[in-house]
XYZ file of C-alpha atoms in Angstrom:
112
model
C -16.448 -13.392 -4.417
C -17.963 -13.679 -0.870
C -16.956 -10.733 1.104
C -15.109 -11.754 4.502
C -16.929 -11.125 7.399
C -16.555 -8.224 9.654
C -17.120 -6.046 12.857
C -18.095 -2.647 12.632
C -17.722 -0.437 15.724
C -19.649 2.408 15.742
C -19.639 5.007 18.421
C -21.614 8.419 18.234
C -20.343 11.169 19.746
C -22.184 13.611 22.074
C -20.970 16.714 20.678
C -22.734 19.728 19.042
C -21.034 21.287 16.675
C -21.478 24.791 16.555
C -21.945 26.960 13.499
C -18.906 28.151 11.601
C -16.824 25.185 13.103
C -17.607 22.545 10.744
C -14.640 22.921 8.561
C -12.555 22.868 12.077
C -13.751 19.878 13.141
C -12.745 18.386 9.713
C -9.444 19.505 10.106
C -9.093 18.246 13.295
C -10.221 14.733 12.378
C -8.084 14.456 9.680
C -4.887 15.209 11.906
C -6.093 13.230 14.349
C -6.609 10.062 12.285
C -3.565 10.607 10.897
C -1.816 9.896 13.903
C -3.916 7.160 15.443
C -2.938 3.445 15.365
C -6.740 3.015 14.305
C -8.586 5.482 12.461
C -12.389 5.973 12.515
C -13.399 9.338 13.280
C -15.829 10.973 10.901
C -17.702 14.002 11.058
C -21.280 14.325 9.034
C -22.353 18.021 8.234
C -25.665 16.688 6.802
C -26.026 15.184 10.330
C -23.877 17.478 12.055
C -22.629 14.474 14.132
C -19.247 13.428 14.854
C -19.036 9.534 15.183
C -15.983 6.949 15.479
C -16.246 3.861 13.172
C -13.888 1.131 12.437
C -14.914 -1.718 9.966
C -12.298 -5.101 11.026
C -12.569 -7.714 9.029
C -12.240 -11.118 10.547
C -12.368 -14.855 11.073
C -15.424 -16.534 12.969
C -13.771 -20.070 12.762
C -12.036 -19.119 15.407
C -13.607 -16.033 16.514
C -10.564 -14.607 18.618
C -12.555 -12.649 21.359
C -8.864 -10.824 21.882
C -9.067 -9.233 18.240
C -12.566 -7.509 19.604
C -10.891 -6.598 22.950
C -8.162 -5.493 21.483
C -9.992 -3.272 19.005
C -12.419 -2.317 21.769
C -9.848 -0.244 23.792
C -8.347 1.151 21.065
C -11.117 2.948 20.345
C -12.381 4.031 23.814
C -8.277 4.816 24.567
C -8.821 7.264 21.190
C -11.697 8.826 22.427
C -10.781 9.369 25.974
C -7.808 10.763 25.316
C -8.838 13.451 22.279
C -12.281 13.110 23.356
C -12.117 16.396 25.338
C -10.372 18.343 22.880
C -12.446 17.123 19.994
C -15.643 18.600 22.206
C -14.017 22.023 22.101
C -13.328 21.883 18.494
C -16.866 21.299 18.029
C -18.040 24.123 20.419
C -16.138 26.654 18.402
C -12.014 26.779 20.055
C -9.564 27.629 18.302
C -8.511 25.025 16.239
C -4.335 25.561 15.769
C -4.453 25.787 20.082
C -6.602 22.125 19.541
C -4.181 21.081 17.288
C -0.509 22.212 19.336
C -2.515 20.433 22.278
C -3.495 17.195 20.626
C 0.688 16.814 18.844
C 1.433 17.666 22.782
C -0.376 14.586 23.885
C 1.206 12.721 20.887
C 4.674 13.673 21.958
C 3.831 12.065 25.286
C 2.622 8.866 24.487
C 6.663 8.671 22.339
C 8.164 10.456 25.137
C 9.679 12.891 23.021
C-alpha cells in the first residue's frame, strides 16, 4: 500500500511554559481543538514547547494551490485568535478564566 502523499504544517509556538502549568496548557489544548474546524495544537512537556501541526493528505496531479491556502489561514486564523490566550495559559493564568474567555470568542464567531 503506498501511502498518499501529504502536507504537514508545522508551526512552533513562542511560548514558555511556566512551571506548574503544564497540565493547564493540556487542558486548554484539548478544549481548544475540540472546537476548531482544524485541529493541530500539541503541547510537548519533554520539550516544553507548544506547536500547531496539521498533516493533509492530498493530490499532486492536480496540486490545488487553494487546498494549501485554504489550510494556510486556517491555521494562522487559529492561532491569532487563541494565540494570546494560549500565551497566558502558558505563563501560569488561570486556566477556567482562559477557558470562559476562549467559549466567549467561540460564541462570537456563531453569534450566539
Amino acid at each position: 500500500v503506498t501511502a498518499p502523499p501529504a502536507l504537514q504544517y508545522f508551526v512552533t509556538l513562542p511560548y514558555e511554559v511556566v512551571e506548574d502549568a503544564a497540565s493547564s496548557v493540556a487542558r486548554f489544548l484539548a478544549a481548544l481543538n475540540a472546537n476548531l474546524p482544524i485541529t493541530g495544537f500539541e503541547y510537548s512537556e519533554q520539550g516544553a514547547v507548544v506547536v500547531f501541526r496539521h498533516t493533509h493528505a492530498i493530490s499532486v496531479q492536480p496540486l490545488d494551490p487553494g487546498v494549501i491556502a485554504w489550510t494556510g489561514s486556517m491555521i494562522g486564523s487559529a492561532i491569532g485568535e487563541f494565540g494570546p490566550q494560549l500565551r497566558q495559559v502558558c505563563g501560569g493564568a488561570d486556566l477556567d478564566e482562559m477557558l470562559s474567555a476562549m467559549a466567549a470568542r467561540f460564541e462570537a464567531f456563531s453569534g450566539d
